[in-house]
Structure formats: structure tokens, C-alpha cells
């Protein structure tokens, strides 16, 4: 079964410093990987995805993620954090269609990012 | 482009009462999902529709939860009777089918349910 793990409940960084939010996955075959962000009392917003190709994926708001197949990781990164980046971040893997898979998105438990001024 | 619309945003009920949530997906999106997000956890899929047919309801507690998507557009999720553990945010999402299922899901703002 496909699964995603986010090993840190919370990440604290100072504004202007680089940030990393970790994600590891377990899938059969090649994965479709996503990052979403959730601000308080809001729905989830799509940040970026990896489907195939370049291992470094660029997304919204200056975020990027690095796909590492050997380490089965898809860590979210940003070179310089902003206070406004403070939110809840979810890594997710999507089923590929076929073999009983329906294409649903399976989420990790989330990581709270706190950026302090 | 209008996003995924959900209502109500907030609902407080007593246990054993019933509640219904409504979702209108992005126009043209054939696939609709209902997720349950309990505080401190990632969203969990309850049910997935493709047009008006159910694709996956394996994690839907069918003794109390039901969902329908008549005419393949908007959808309703019902809970009857509600239990304390149903307190959560119910997220609706939609997606446009792309080859290999590579597209992202678009989420509504959610309906927060508190069961007392």
C-alpha cells in the first residue's frame, strides 16, 4: 500500500534562513508526489508536484522540492523563509490508475512550519 | 475560474443528530472527493466519485455516513447519527482527469463539524 511519512510535527526557522520540510514515501512503482499548504481555517492549496523528469521541482511562492528515488524522499525547500510561510504543510502521494488503484491522494500527517521574525 | 464551493463552513450539533454538507466542484471536473481531516492528522479519503458513480468508498463508515452526487455535478455528504469522533473538517476536492492521473486536486475551504 502507498504511504507517506512526515517525520517532524513542527519545524522552526528564522526569517531569511533556508527551510526544509521532510517527506518520505513508500510506493510500488514510480510515484506521483505532491505538496500542499494549509493556512488556518482554510482548505489545502497546491504547491508543487513531481510526476517525472527533473528531480528538482519548482512551485508556488518560491518553494521547491527535491525528488530522491534512492532515499524515497521528496523534501520541500525554500532558500529564504518568510513569516507568511508559517502554515501546515502536507506531503501526498497519488495512486496511479490501474491494478485496483483509483487515483486518490494519500496524505502524510502534516508538518507545522513556524517562521519567526 | 471559480473554486470548489462548500457549505456550511461551520456546524455544531449534538451527538446522535444528523448533518449534511454540500459541495460544488470546479466546472468540468469529473472527479469529486470527500476527505475527513481530524485535528492533528492528515486528510483521509472518505469517498471518491467519477461523474455520478462511486469509485472508492472503502473508508466511508457506511453505517452512519452517506454521500451522493446526483447528475455528476454537486455532491452531498450526510452523517446520521453523528458521534463525538466525527468532529473534524470535511474537505471536498475535485480534479480534471488527465492522462495517468497526474493532475492535482483542488480543495474547497472545508466544513468544520463539532459534535457535542
mmCIF file with all atom_site columns, C-alpha atoms in Angstrom:
data_model
loop_
_atom_site.group_PDB
_atom_site.id
_atom_site.type_symbol
_atom_site.label_atom_id
_atom_site.label_alt_id
_atom_site.label_comp_id
_atom_site.label_asym_id
_atom_site.label_entity_id
_atom_site.label_seq_id
_atom_site.pdbx_PDB_ins_code
_atom_site.Cartn_x
_atom_site.Cartn_y
_atom_site.Cartn_z
_atom_site.occupancy
_atom_site.B_iso_or_equiv
_atom_site.pdbx_formal_charge
_atom_site.auth_seq_id
_atom_site.auth_comp_id
_atom_site.auth_asym_id
_atom_site.auth_atom_id
_atom_site.pdbx_PDB_model_num
ATOM 1   C CA . UNK A 1 1   ? 0.000   0.000  0.000   1.00 0.00 ? 1   UNK A CA 1
ATOM 2   C CA . UNK A 1 2   ? 1.132   3.521  -0.749  1.00 0.00 ? 2   UNK A CA 1
ATOM 3   C CA . UNK A 1 3   ? 2.078   5.667  2.220   1.00 0.00 ? 3   UNK A CA 1
ATOM 4   C CA . UNK A 1 4   ? 3.725   8.950  3.101   1.00 0.00 ? 4   UNK A CA 1
ATOM 5   C CA . UNK A 1 5   ? 5.579   9.928  6.265   1.00 0.00 ? 5   UNK A CA 1
ATOM 6   C CA . UNK A 1 6   ? 6.453   13.354 7.572   1.00 0.00 ? 6   UNK A CA 1
ATOM 7   C CA . UNK A 1 7   ? 8.837   12.730 10.455  1.00 0.00 ? 7   UNK A CA 1
ATOM 8   C CA . UNK A 1 8   ? 8.629   16.195 12.025  1.00 0.00 ? 8   UNK A CA 1
ATOM 9   C CA . UNK A 1 9   ? 5.484   17.540 13.669  1.00 0.00 ? 9   UNK A CA 1
ATOM 10  C CA . UNK A 1 10  ? 6.938   21.049 13.668  1.00 0.00 ? 10  UNK A CA 1
ATOM 11  C CA . UNK A 1 11  ? 9.808   22.902 12.030  1.00 0.00 ? 11  UNK A CA 1
ATOM 12  C CA . UNK A 1 12  ? 11.026  26.224 13.397  1.00 0.00 ? 12  UNK A CA 1
ATOM 13  C CA . UNK A 1 13  ? 13.186  28.581 11.349  1.00 0.00 ? 13  UNK A CA 1
ATOM 14  C CA . UNK A 1 14  ? 14.161  32.219 11.499  1.00 0.00 ? 14  UNK A CA 1
ATOM 15  C CA . UNK A 1 15  ? 13.012  34.555 8.764   1.00 0.00 ? 15  UNK A CA 1
ATOM 16  C CA . UNK A 1 16  ? 15.547  34.750 5.976   1.00 0.00 ? 16  UNK A CA 1
ATOM 17  C CA . UNK A 1 17  ? 17.022  31.321 6.694   1.00 0.00 ? 17  UNK A CA 1
ATOM 18  C CA . UNK A 1 18  ? 16.557  28.342 4.409   1.00 0.00 ? 18  UNK A CA 1
ATOM 19  C CA . UNK A 1 19  ? 13.877  25.863 5.329   1.00 0.00 ? 19  UNK A CA 1
ATOM 20  C CA . UNK A 1 20  ? 13.356  22.145 4.737   1.00 0.00 ? 20  UNK A CA 1
ATOM 21  C CA . UNK A 1 21  ? 10.247  20.127 5.470   1.00 0.00 ? 21  UNK A CA 1
ATOM 22  C CA . UNK A 1 22  ? 10.881  16.404 5.176   1.00 0.00 ? 22  UNK A CA 1
ATOM 23  C CA . UNK A 1 23  ? 8.818   13.749 3.476   1.00 0.00 ? 23  UNK A CA 1
ATOM 24  C CA . UNK A 1 24  ? 9.451   10.097 2.719   1.00 0.00 ? 24  UNK A CA 1
ATOM 25  C CA . UNK A 1 25  ? 7.216   7.799  0.746   1.00 0.00 ? 25  UNK A CA 1
ATOM 26  C CA . UNK A 1 26  ? 6.545   4.144  0.132   1.00 0.00 ? 26  UNK A CA 1
ATOM 27  C CA . UNK A 1 27  ? 5.014   3.172  -3.200  1.00 0.00 ? 27  UNK A CA 1
ATOM 28  C CA . UNK A 1 28  ? 5.124   0.392  -5.718  1.00 0.00 ? 28  UNK A CA 1
ATOM 29  C CA . UNK A 1 29  ? 6.415   1.712  -8.997  1.00 0.00 ? 29  UNK A CA 1
ATOM 30  C CA . UNK A 1 30  ? 7.172   5.319  -9.827  1.00 0.00 ? 30  UNK A CA 1
ATOM 31  C CA . UNK A 1 31  ? 5.427   7.813  -7.576  1.00 0.00 ? 31  UNK A CA 1
ATOM 32  C CA . UNK A 1 32  ? 3.333   10.879 -8.225  1.00 0.00 ? 32  UNK A CA 1
ATOM 33  C CA . UNK A 1 33  ? 4.222   13.218 -5.331  1.00 0.00 ? 33  UNK A CA 1
ATOM 34  C CA . UNK A 1 34  ? 2.618   16.450 -4.192  1.00 0.00 ? 34  UNK A CA 1
ATOM 35  C CA . UNK A 1 35  ? 2.986   19.176 -1.600  1.00 0.00 ? 35  UNK A CA 1
ATOM 36  C CA . UNK A 1 36  ? 0.042   21.160 -0.249  1.00 0.00 ? 36  UNK A CA 1
ATOM 37  C CA . UNK A 1 37  ? -0.131  24.023 2.243   1.00 0.00 ? 37  UNK A CA 1
ATOM 38  C CA . UNK A 1 38  ? -2.966  24.790 4.641   1.00 0.00 ? 38  UNK A CA 1
ATOM 39  C CA . UNK A 1 39  ? -3.434  28.139 6.339   1.00 0.00 ? 39  UNK A CA 1
ATOM 40  C CA . UNK A 1 40  ? -5.662  28.366 9.459   1.00 0.00 ? 40  UNK A CA 1
ATOM 41  C CA . UNK A 1 41  ? -9.331  27.764 8.718   1.00 0.00 ? 41  UNK A CA 1
ATOM 42  C CA . UNK A 1 42  ? -8.641  27.341 5.021   1.00 0.00 ? 42  UNK A CA 1
ATOM 43  C CA . UNK A 1 43  ? -8.600  24.469 2.580   1.00 0.00 ? 43  UNK A CA 1
ATOM 44  C CA . UNK A 1 44  ? -5.499  22.927 1.100   1.00 0.00 ? 44  UNK A CA 1
ATOM 45  C CA . UNK A 1 45  ? -3.602  24.803 -1.583  1.00 0.00 ? 45  UNK A CA 1
ATOM 46  C CA . UNK A 1 46  ? -1.458  23.050 -4.153  1.00 0.00 ? 46  UNK A CA 1
ATOM 47  C CA . UNK A 1 47  ? 2.235   24.000 -4.075  1.00 0.00 ? 47  UNK A CA 1
ATOM 48  C CA . UNK A 1 48  ? 4.000   21.664 -6.473  1.00 0.00 ? 48  UNK A CA 1
ATOM 49  C CA . UNK A 1 49  ? 4.191   18.146 -7.830  1.00 0.00 ? 49  UNK A CA 1
ATOM 50  C CA . UNK A 1 50  ? 6.655   15.612 -9.160  1.00 0.00 ? 50  UNK A CA 1
ATOM 51  C CA . UNK A 1 51  ? 5.482   13.362 -11.961 1.00 0.00 ? 51  UNK A CA 1
ATOM 52  C CA . UNK A 1 52  ? 8.608   12.648 -13.977 1.00 0.00 ? 52  UNK A CA 1
ATOM 53  C CA . UNK A 1 53  ? 11.724  14.364 -15.284 1.00 0.00 ? 53  UNK A CA 1
ATOM 54  C CA . UNK A 1 54  ? 13.952  16.780 -13.409 1.00 0.00 ? 54  UNK A CA 1
ATOM 55  C CA . UNK A 1 55  ? 14.380  15.803 -9.762  1.00 0.00 ? 55  UNK A CA 1
ATOM 56  C CA . UNK A 1 56  ? 14.162  19.440 -8.627  1.00 0.00 ? 56  UNK A CA 1
ATOM 57  C CA . UNK A 1 57  ? 10.642  20.727 -8.944  1.00 0.00 ? 57  UNK A CA 1
ATOM 58  C CA . UNK A 1 58  ? 9.765   24.407 -8.585  1.00 0.00 ? 58  UNK A CA 1
ATOM 59  C CA . UNK A 1 59  ? 6.384   25.533 -7.336  1.00 0.00 ? 59  UNK A CA 1
ATOM 60  C CA . UNK A 1 60  ? 4.373   28.414 -5.947  1.00 0.00 ? 60  UNK A CA 1
ATOM 61  C CA . UNK A 1 61  ? 5.620   31.126 -3.559  1.00 0.00 ? 61  UNK A CA 1
ATOM 62  C CA . UNK A 1 62  ? 9.303   30.284 -4.140  1.00 0.00 ? 62  UNK A CA 1
ATOM 63  C CA . UNK A 1 63  ? 9.045   26.713 -2.873  1.00 0.00 ? 63  UNK A CA 1
ATOM 64  C CA . UNK A 1 64  ? 10.823  23.803 -4.470  1.00 0.00 ? 64  UNK A CA 1
ATOM 65  C CA . UNK A 1 65  ? 11.137  20.115 -3.745  1.00 0.00 ? 65  UNK A CA 1
ATOM 66  C CA . UNK A 1 66  ? 13.787  17.547 -4.481  1.00 0.00 ? 66  UNK A CA 1
ATOM 67  C CA . UNK A 1 67  ? 12.815  14.050 -5.516  1.00 0.00 ? 67  UNK A CA 1
ATOM 68  C CA . UNK A 1 68  ? 15.338  11.432 -4.413  1.00 0.00 ? 68  UNK A CA 1
ATOM 69  C CA . UNK A 1 69  ? 14.466  7.962  -5.612  1.00 0.00 ? 69  UNK A CA 1
ATOM 70  C CA . UNK A 1 70  ? 17.225  6.128  -3.761  1.00 0.00 ? 70  UNK A CA 1
ATOM 71  C CA . UNK A 1 71  ? 16.210  7.671  -0.446  1.00 0.00 ? 71  UNK A CA 1
ATOM 72  C CA . UNK A 1 72  ? 12.478  7.619  -1.301  1.00 0.00 ? 72  UNK A CA 1
ATOM 73  C CA . UNK A 1 73  ? 12.252  11.233 -0.216  1.00 0.00 ? 73  UNK A CA 1
ATOM 74  C CA . UNK A 1 74  ? 10.560  14.362 -1.501  1.00 0.00 ? 74  UNK A CA 1
ATOM 75  C CA . UNK A 1 75  ? 11.666  17.174 0.807   1.00 0.00 ? 75  UNK A CA 1
ATOM 76  C CA . UNK A 1 76  ? 10.169  20.644 0.486   1.00 0.00 ? 76  UNK A CA 1
ATOM 77  C CA . UNK A 1 77  ? 12.626  23.534 0.483   1.00 0.00 ? 77  UNK A CA 1
ATOM 78  C CA . UNK A 1 78  ? 12.823  27.296 0.258   1.00 0.00 ? 78  UNK A CA 1
ATOM 79  C CA . UNK A 1 79  ? 16.058  29.309 0.186   1.00 0.00 ? 79  UNK A CA 1
ATOM 80  C CA . UNK A 1 80  ? 14.786  32.152 2.349   1.00 0.00 ? 80  UNK A CA 1
ATOM 81  C CA . UNK A 1 81  ? 11.807  31.744 4.682   1.00 0.00 ? 81  UNK A CA 1
ATOM 82  C CA . UNK A 1 82  ? 9.161   34.417 5.253   1.00 0.00 ? 82  UNK A CA 1
ATOM 83  C CA . UNK A 1 83  ? 6.976   34.868 8.312   1.00 0.00 ? 83  UNK A CA 1
ATOM 84  C CA . UNK A 1 84  ? 3.994   34.483 5.973   1.00 0.00 ? 84  UNK A CA 1
ATOM 85  C CA . UNK A 1 85  ? 5.172   30.936 5.120   1.00 0.00 ? 85  UNK A CA 1
ATOM 86  C CA . UNK A 1 86  ? 4.054   29.838 8.587   1.00 0.00 ? 86  UNK A CA 1
ATOM 87  C CA . UNK A 1 87  ? 1.383   27.207 7.969   1.00 0.00 ? 87  UNK A CA 1
ATOM 88  C CA . UNK A 1 88  ? 0.679   23.470 7.933   1.00 0.00 ? 88  UNK A CA 1
ATOM 89  C CA . UNK A 1 89  ? 2.348   21.555 5.109   1.00 0.00 ? 89  UNK A CA 1
ATOM 90  C CA . UNK A 1 90  ? 1.237   18.201 3.748   1.00 0.00 ? 90  UNK A CA 1
ATOM 91  C CA . UNK A 1 91  ? 3.128   15.801 1.550   1.00 0.00 ? 91  UNK A CA 1
ATOM 92  C CA . UNK A 1 92  ? 0.986   13.431 -0.508  1.00 0.00 ? 92  UNK A CA 1
ATOM 93  C CA . UNK A 1 93  ? 1.310   10.565 -2.948  1.00 0.00 ? 93  UNK A CA 1
ATOM 94  C CA . UNK A 1 94  ? -1.209  9.814  -5.634  1.00 0.00 ? 94  UNK A CA 1
ATOM 95  C CA . UNK A 1 95  ? -2.191  6.342  -6.763  1.00 0.00 ? 95  UNK A CA 1
ATOM 96  C CA . UNK A 1 96  ? -1.507  5.582  -10.365 1.00 0.00 ? 96  UNK A CA 1
ATOM 97  C CA . UNK A 1 97  ? -4.623  4.364  -12.133 1.00 0.00 ? 97  UNK A CA 1
ATOM 98  C CA . UNK A 1 98  ? -4.932  0.656  -12.745 1.00 0.00 ? 98  UNK A CA 1
ATOM 99  C CA . UNK A 1 99  ? -4.311  -2.521 -10.747 1.00 0.00 ? 99  UNK A CA 1
ATOM 100 C CA . UNK A 1 100 ? -7.161  -1.574 -8.449  1.00 0.00 ? 100 UNK A CA 1
ATOM 101 C CA . UNK A 1 101 ? -5.839  1.925  -7.789  1.00 0.00 ? 101 UNK A CA 1
ATOM 102 C CA . UNK A 1 102 ? -8.284  4.767  -8.112  1.00 0.00 ? 102 UNK A CA 1
ATOM 103 C CA . UNK A 1 103 ? -6.035  7.796  -8.224  1.00 0.00 ? 103 UNK A CA 1
ATOM 104 C CA . UNK A 1 104 ? -6.780  9.025  -4.736  1.00 0.00 ? 104 UNK A CA 1
ATOM 105 C CA . UNK A 1 105 ? -4.379  11.311 -2.907  1.00 0.00 ? 105 UNK A CA 1
ATOM 106 C CA . UNK A 1 106 ? -2.859  9.841  0.283   1.00 0.00 ? 106 UNK A CA 1
ATOM 107 C CA . UNK A 1 107 ? -1.579  12.414 2.766   1.00 0.00 ? 107 UNK A CA 1
ATOM 108 C CA . UNK A 1 108 ? 1.095   12.473 5.407   1.00 0.00 ? 108 UNK A CA 1
ATOM 109 C CA . UNK A 1 109 ? 0.193   13.674 8.882   1.00 0.00 ? 109 UNK A CA 1
ATOM 110 C CA . UNK A 1 110 ? 1.417   17.203 8.237   1.00 0.00 ? 110 UNK A CA 1
ATOM 111 C CA . UNK A 1 111 ? 4.240   19.419 9.476   1.00 0.00 ? 111 UNK A CA 1
ATOM 112 C CA . UNK A 1 112 ? 3.680   22.801 11.079  1.00 0.00 ? 112 UNK A CA 1
ATOM 113 C CA . UNK A 1 113 ? 6.167   25.368 9.846   1.00 0.00 ? 113 UNK A CA 1
ATOM 114 C CA . UNK A 1 114 ? 6.812   28.278 12.197  1.00 0.00 ? 114 UNK A CA 1
ATOM 115 C CA . UNK A 1 115 ? 8.891   31.131 10.799  1.00 0.00 ? 115 UNK A CA 1
ATOM 116 C CA . UNK A 1 116 ? 9.949   33.660 13.425  1.00 0.00 ? 116 UNK A CA 1
ATOM 117 C CA . UNK A 1 117 ? 10.942  37.257 12.674  1.00 0.00 ? 117 UNK A CA 1
ATOM 118 C CA . UNK B 2 1   ? -12.314 30.409 -12.536 1.00 0.00 ? 1   UNK B CA 1
ATOM 119 C CA . UNK B 2 2   ? -14.489 29.742 -9.504  1.00 0.00 ? 2   UNK B CA 1
ATOM 120 C CA . UNK B 2 3   ? -13.071 27.336 -6.950  1.00 0.00 ? 3   UNK B CA 1
ATOM 121 C CA . UNK B 2 4   ? -14.646 24.438 -5.090  1.00 0.00 ? 4   UNK B CA 1
ATOM 122 C CA . UNK B 2 5   ? -17.570 25.714 -3.034  1.00 0.00 ? 5   UNK B CA 1
ATOM 123 C CA . UNK B 2 6   ? -18.614 24.135 0.268   1.00 0.00 ? 6   UNK B CA 1
ATOM 124 C CA . UNK B 2 7   ? -21.320 24.871 2.805   1.00 0.00 ? 7   UNK B CA 1
ATOM 125 C CA . UNK B 2 8   ? -21.848 25.323 5.636   1.00 0.00 ? 8   UNK B CA 1
ATOM 126 C CA . UNK B 2 9   ? -18.408 26.449 6.829   1.00 0.00 ? 9   UNK B CA 1
ATOM 127 C CA . UNK B 2 10  ? -19.201 25.636 10.442  1.00 0.00 ? 10  UNK B CA 1
ATOM 128 C CA . UNK B 2 11  ? -21.734 23.374 12.116  1.00 0.00 ? 11  UNK B CA 1
ATOM 129 C CA . UNK B 2 12  ? -22.254 22.448 15.753  1.00 0.00 ? 12  UNK B CA 1
ATOM 130 C CA . UNK B 2 13  ? -24.605 19.589 16.609  1.00 0.00 ? 13  UNK B CA 1
ATOM 131 C CA . UNK B 2 14  ? -25.386 17.255 19.480  1.00 0.00 ? 14  UNK B CA 1
ATOM 132 C CA . UNK B 2 15  ? -24.372 13.609 19.223  1.00 0.00 ? 15  UNK B CA 1
ATOM 133 C CA . UNK B 2 16  ? -26.979 11.416 17.549  1.00 0.00 ? 16  UNK B CA 1
ATOM 134 C CA . UNK B 2 17  ? -28.204 14.345 15.454  1.00 0.00 ? 17  UNK B CA 1
ATOM 135 C CA . UNK B 2 18  ? -27.788 14.455 11.692  1.00 0.00 ? 18  UNK B CA 1
ATOM 136 C CA . UNK B 2 19  ? -25.899 16.875 9.467   1.00 0.00 ? 19  UNK B CA 1
ATOM 137 C CA . UNK B 2 20  ? -25.381 17.388 5.750   1.00 0.00 ? 20  UNK B CA 1
ATOM 138 C CA . UNK B 2 21  ? -22.586 19.094 3.860   1.00 0.00 ? 21  UNK B CA 1
ATOM 139 C CA . UNK B 2 22  ? -22.768 20.349 0.300   1.00 0.00 ? 22  UNK B CA 1
ATOM 140 C CA . UNK B 2 23  ? -20.046 20.675 -2.308  1.00 0.00 ? 23  UNK B CA 1
ATOM 141 C CA . UNK B 2 24  ? -19.989 22.187 -5.780  1.00 0.00 ? 24  UNK B CA 1
ATOM 142 C CA . UNK B 2 25  ? -16.818 21.305 -7.680  1.00 0.00 ? 25  UNK B CA 1
ATOM 143 C CA . UNK B 2 26  ? -14.991 23.325 -10.279 1.00 0.00 ? 26  UNK B CA 1
ATOM 144 C CA . UNK B 2 27  ? -16.926 23.351 -13.528 1.00 0.00 ? 27  UNK B CA 1
ATOM 145 C CA . UNK B 2 28  ? -15.919 20.491 -15.795 1.00 0.00 ? 28  UNK B CA 1
ATOM 146 C CA . UNK B 2 29  ? -14.181 18.465 -13.101 1.00 0.00 ? 29  UNK B CA 1
ATOM 147 C CA . UNK B 2 30  ? -15.429 14.911 -13.368 1.00 0.00 ? 30  UNK B CA 1
ATOM 148 C CA . UNK B 2 31  ? -13.832 13.562 -10.200 1.00 0.00 ? 31  UNK B CA 1
ATOM 149 C CA . UNK B 2 32  ? -15.029 14.629 -6.764  1.00 0.00 ? 32  UNK B CA 1
ATOM 150 C CA . UNK B 2 33  ? -13.592 13.617 -3.400  1.00 0.00 ? 33  UNK B CA 1
ATOM 151 C CA . UNK B 2 34  ? -14.705 13.941 0.214   1.00 0.00 ? 34  UNK B CA 1
ATOM 152 C CA . UNK B 2 35  ? -11.921 13.906 2.790   1.00 0.00 ? 35  UNK B CA 1
ATOM 153 C CA . UNK B 2 36  ? -12.147 13.912 6.584   1.00 0.00 ? 36  UNK B CA 1
ATOM 154 C CA . UNK B 2 37  ? -9.463  15.863 8.439   1.00 0.00 ? 37  UNK B CA 1
ATOM 155 C CA . UNK B 2 38  ? -9.326  15.263 12.185  1.00 0.00 ? 38  UNK B CA 1
ATOM 156 C CA . UNK B 2 39  ? -7.319  17.787 14.180  1.00 0.00 ? 39  UNK B CA 1
ATOM 157 C CA . UNK B 2 40  ? -3.617  16.933 14.103  1.00 0.00 ? 40  UNK B CA 1
ATOM 158 C CA . UNK B 2 41  ? -3.960  14.421 11.265  1.00 0.00 ? 41  UNK B CA 1
ATOM 159 C CA . UNK B 2 42  ? -3.690  14.465 7.513   1.00 0.00 ? 42  UNK B CA 1
ATOM 160 C CA . UNK B 2 43  ? -6.850  14.320 5.428   1.00 0.00 ? 43  UNK B CA 1
ATOM 161 C CA . UNK B 2 44  ? -8.311  10.853 4.938   1.00 0.00 ? 44  UNK B CA 1
ATOM 162 C CA . UNK B 2 45  ? -10.372 9.945  1.880   1.00 0.00 ? 45  UNK B CA 1
ATOM 163 C CA . UNK B 2 46  ? -13.977 9.043  2.635   1.00 0.00 ? 46  UNK B CA 1
ATOM 164 C CA . UNK B 2 47  ? -15.391 8.691  -0.862  1.00 0.00 ? 47  UNK B CA 1
ATOM 165 C CA . UNK B 2 48  ? -14.434 9.366  -4.465  1.00 0.00 ? 48  UNK B CA 1
ATOM 166 C CA . UNK B 2 49  ? -16.856 9.904  -7.351  1.00 0.00 ? 49  UNK B CA 1
ATOM 167 C CA . UNK B 2 50  ? -16.185 9.772  -11.054 1.00 0.00 ? 50  UNK B CA 1
ATOM 168 C CA . UNK B 2 51  ? -19.091 11.683 -12.605 1.00 0.00 ? 51  UNK B CA 1
ATOM 169 C CA . UNK B 2 52  ? -22.032 10.293 -10.626 1.00 0.00 ? 52  UNK B CA 1
ATOM 170 C CA . UNK B 2 53  ? -20.540 6.865  -9.919  1.00 0.00 ? 53  UNK B CA 1
ATOM 171 C CA . UNK B 2 54  ? -18.666 5.823  -6.771  1.00 0.00 ? 54  UNK B CA 1
ATOM 172 C CA . UNK B 2 55  ? -15.054 4.851  -7.439  1.00 0.00 ? 55  UNK B CA 1
ATOM 173 C CA . UNK B 2 56  ? -13.824 4.329  -3.878  1.00 0.00 ? 56  UNK B CA 1
ATOM 174 C CA . UNK B 2 57  ? -15.802 4.315  -0.627  1.00 0.00 ? 57  UNK B CA 1
ATOM 175 C CA . UNK B 2 58  ? -13.693 1.781  1.218   1.00 0.00 ? 58  UNK B CA 1
ATOM 176 C CA . UNK B 2 59  ? -13.066 4.111  4.176   1.00 0.00 ? 59  UNK B CA 1
ATOM 177 C CA . UNK B 2 60  ? -16.583 5.509  4.461   1.00 0.00 ? 60  UNK B CA 1
ATOM 178 C CA . UNK B 2 61  ? -18.341 4.385  7.676   1.00 0.00 ? 61  UNK B CA 1
ATOM 179 C CA . UNK B 2 62  ? -21.428 3.285  5.830   1.00 0.00 ? 62  UNK B CA 1
ATOM 180 C CA . UNK B 2 63  ? -23.497 2.664  8.952   1.00 0.00 ? 63  UNK B CA 1
ATOM 181 C CA . UNK B 2 64  ? -23.661 6.429  9.528   1.00 0.00 ? 64  UNK B CA 1
ATOM 182 C CA . UNK B 2 65  ? -22.170 8.227  6.544   1.00 0.00 ? 65  UNK B CA 1
ATOM 183 C CA . UNK B 2 66  ? -23.697 8.527  3.101   1.00 0.00 ? 66  UNK B CA 1
ATOM 184 C CA . UNK B 2 67  ? -22.860 10.575 0.044   1.00 0.00 ? 67  UNK B CA 1
ATOM 185 C CA . UNK B 2 68  ? -24.379 11.171 -3.326  1.00 0.00 ? 68  UNK B CA 1
ATOM 186 C CA . UNK B 2 69  ? -23.528 13.045 -6.465  1.00 0.00 ? 69  UNK B CA 1
ATOM 187 C CA . UNK B 2 70  ? -26.699 13.250 -8.477  1.00 0.00 ? 70  UNK B CA 1
ATOM 188 C CA . UNK B 2 71  ? -26.253 14.394 -12.088 1.00 0.00 ? 71  UNK B CA 1
ATOM 189 C CA . UNK B 2 72  ? -22.480 14.231 -11.702 1.00 0.00 ? 72  UNK B CA 1
ATOM 190 C CA . UNK B 2 73  ? -22.050 17.809 -10.515 1.00 0.00 ? 73  UNK B CA 1
ATOM 191 C CA . UNK B 2 74  ? -22.579 18.830 -6.902  1.00 0.00 ? 74  UNK B CA 1
ATOM 192 C CA . UNK B 2 75  ? -22.476 16.414 -4.004  1.00 0.00 ? 75  UNK B CA 1
ATOM 193 C CA . UNK B 2 76  ? -23.885 15.982 -0.507  1.00 0.00 ? 76  UNK B CA 1
ATOM 194 C CA . UNK B 2 77  ? -22.261 14.184 2.410   1.00 0.00 ? 77  UNK B CA 1
ATOM 195 C CA . UNK B 2 78  ? -24.554 13.182 5.265   1.00 0.00 ? 78  UNK B CA 1
ATOM 196 C CA . UNK B 2 79  ? -23.850 11.906 8.747   1.00 0.00 ? 79  UNK B CA 1
ATOM 197 C CA . UNK B 2 80  ? -26.658 10.259 10.699  1.00 0.00 ? 80  UNK B CA 1
ATOM 198 C CA . UNK B 2 81  ? -26.418 9.762  13.621  1.00 0.00 ? 81  UNK B CA 1
ATOM 199 C CA . UNK B 2 82  ? -23.318 11.759 14.483  1.00 0.00 ? 82  UNK B CA 1
ATOM 200 C CA . UNK B 2 83  ? -20.806 10.602 17.069  1.00 0.00 ? 83  UNK B CA 1
ATOM 201 C CA . UNK B 2 84  ? -18.298 12.638 19.061  1.00 0.00 ? 84  UNK B CA 1
ATOM 202 C CA . UNK B 2 85  ? -15.435 11.221 16.975  1.00 0.00 ? 85  UNK B CA 1
ATOM 203 C CA . UNK B 2 86  ? -16.974 12.689 13.814  1.00 0.00 ? 86  UNK B CA 1
ATOM 204 C CA . UNK B 2 87  ? -15.784 16.123 14.905  1.00 0.00 ? 87  UNK B CA 1
ATOM 205 C CA . UNK B 2 88  ? -13.498 17.115 12.048  1.00 0.00 ? 88  UNK B CA 1
ATOM 206 C CA . UNK B 2 89  ? -13.157 19.282 8.979   1.00 0.00 ? 89  UNK B CA 1
ATOM 207 C CA . UNK B 2 90  ? -14.805 17.779 5.909   1.00 0.00 ? 90  UNK B CA 1
ATOM 208 C CA . UNK B 2 91  ? -12.961 18.752 2.781   1.00 0.00 ? 91  UNK B CA 1
ATOM 209 C CA . UNK B 2 92  ? -14.321 18.485 -0.715  1.00 0.00 ? 92  UNK B CA 1
ATOM 210 C CA . UNK B 2 93  ? -11.948 18.370 -3.666  1.00 0.00 ? 93  UNK B CA 1
ATOM 211 C CA . UNK B 2 94  ? -12.245 17.981 -7.404  1.00 0.00 ? 94  UNK B CA 1
ATOM 212 C CA . UNK B 2 95  ? -9.913  17.184 -10.252 1.00 0.00 ? 95  UNK B CA 1
ATOM 213 C CA . UNK B 2 96  ? -9.942  17.082 -14.013 1.00 0.00 ? 96  UNK B CA 1
ATOM 214 C CA . UNK B 2 97  ? -8.934  13.696 -15.377 1.00 0.00 ? 97  UNK B CA 1
ATOM 215 C CA . UNK B 2 98  ? -5.555  13.844 -17.070 1.00 0.00 ? 98  UNK B CA 1
ATOM 216 C CA . UNK B 2 99  ? -3.551  11.059 -18.621 1.00 0.00 ? 99  UNK B CA 1
ATOM 217 C CA . UNK B 2 100 ? -2.062  8.842  -15.960 1.00 0.00 ? 100 UNK B CA 1
ATOM 218 C CA . UNK B 2 101 ? -3.846  10.768 -13.227 1.00 0.00 ? 101 UNK B CA 1
ATOM 219 C CA . UNK B 2 102 ? -1.089  13.348 -12.857 1.00 0.00 ? 102 UNK B CA 1
ATOM 220 C CA . UNK B 2 103 ? -3.283  16.315 -12.091 1.00 0.00 ? 103 UNK B CA 1
ATOM 221 C CA . UNK B 2 104 ? -3.562  17.995 -8.743  1.00 0.00 ? 104 UNK B CA 1
ATOM 222 C CA . UNK B 2 105 ? -6.699  18.105 -6.619  1.00 0.00 ? 105 UNK B CA 1
ATOM 223 C CA . UNK B 2 106 ? -8.401  21.440 -5.938  1.00 0.00 ? 106 UNK B CA 1
ATOM 224 C CA . UNK B 2 107 ? -9.830  21.781 -2.449  1.00 0.00 ? 107 UNK B CA 1
ATOM 225 C CA . UNK B 2 108 ? -12.671 23.790 -1.000  1.00 0.00 ? 108 UNK B CA 1
ATOM 226 C CA . UNK B 2 109 ? -12.285 25.634 2.285   1.00 0.00 ? 109 UNK B CA 1
ATOM 227 C CA . UNK B 2 110 ? -13.899 22.846 4.241   1.00 0.00 ? 110 UNK B CA 1
ATOM 228 C CA . UNK B 2 111 ? -16.834 22.384 6.595   1.00 0.00 ? 111 UNK B CA 1
ATOM 229 C CA . UNK B 2 112 ? -15.886 22.249 10.249  1.00 0.00 ? 112 UNK B CA 1
ATOM 230 C CA . UNK B 2 113 ? -18.127 19.954 12.306  1.00 0.00 ? 113 UNK B CA 1
ATOM 231 C CA . UNK B 2 114 ? -18.224 19.978 16.084  1.00 0.00 ? 114 UNK B CA 1
ATOM 232 C CA . UNK B 2 115 ? -20.224 17.219 17.762  1.00 0.00 ? 115 UNK B CA 1
ATOM 233 C CA . UNK B 2 116 ? -21.094 17.864 21.425  1.00 0.00 ? 116 UNK B CA 1
#
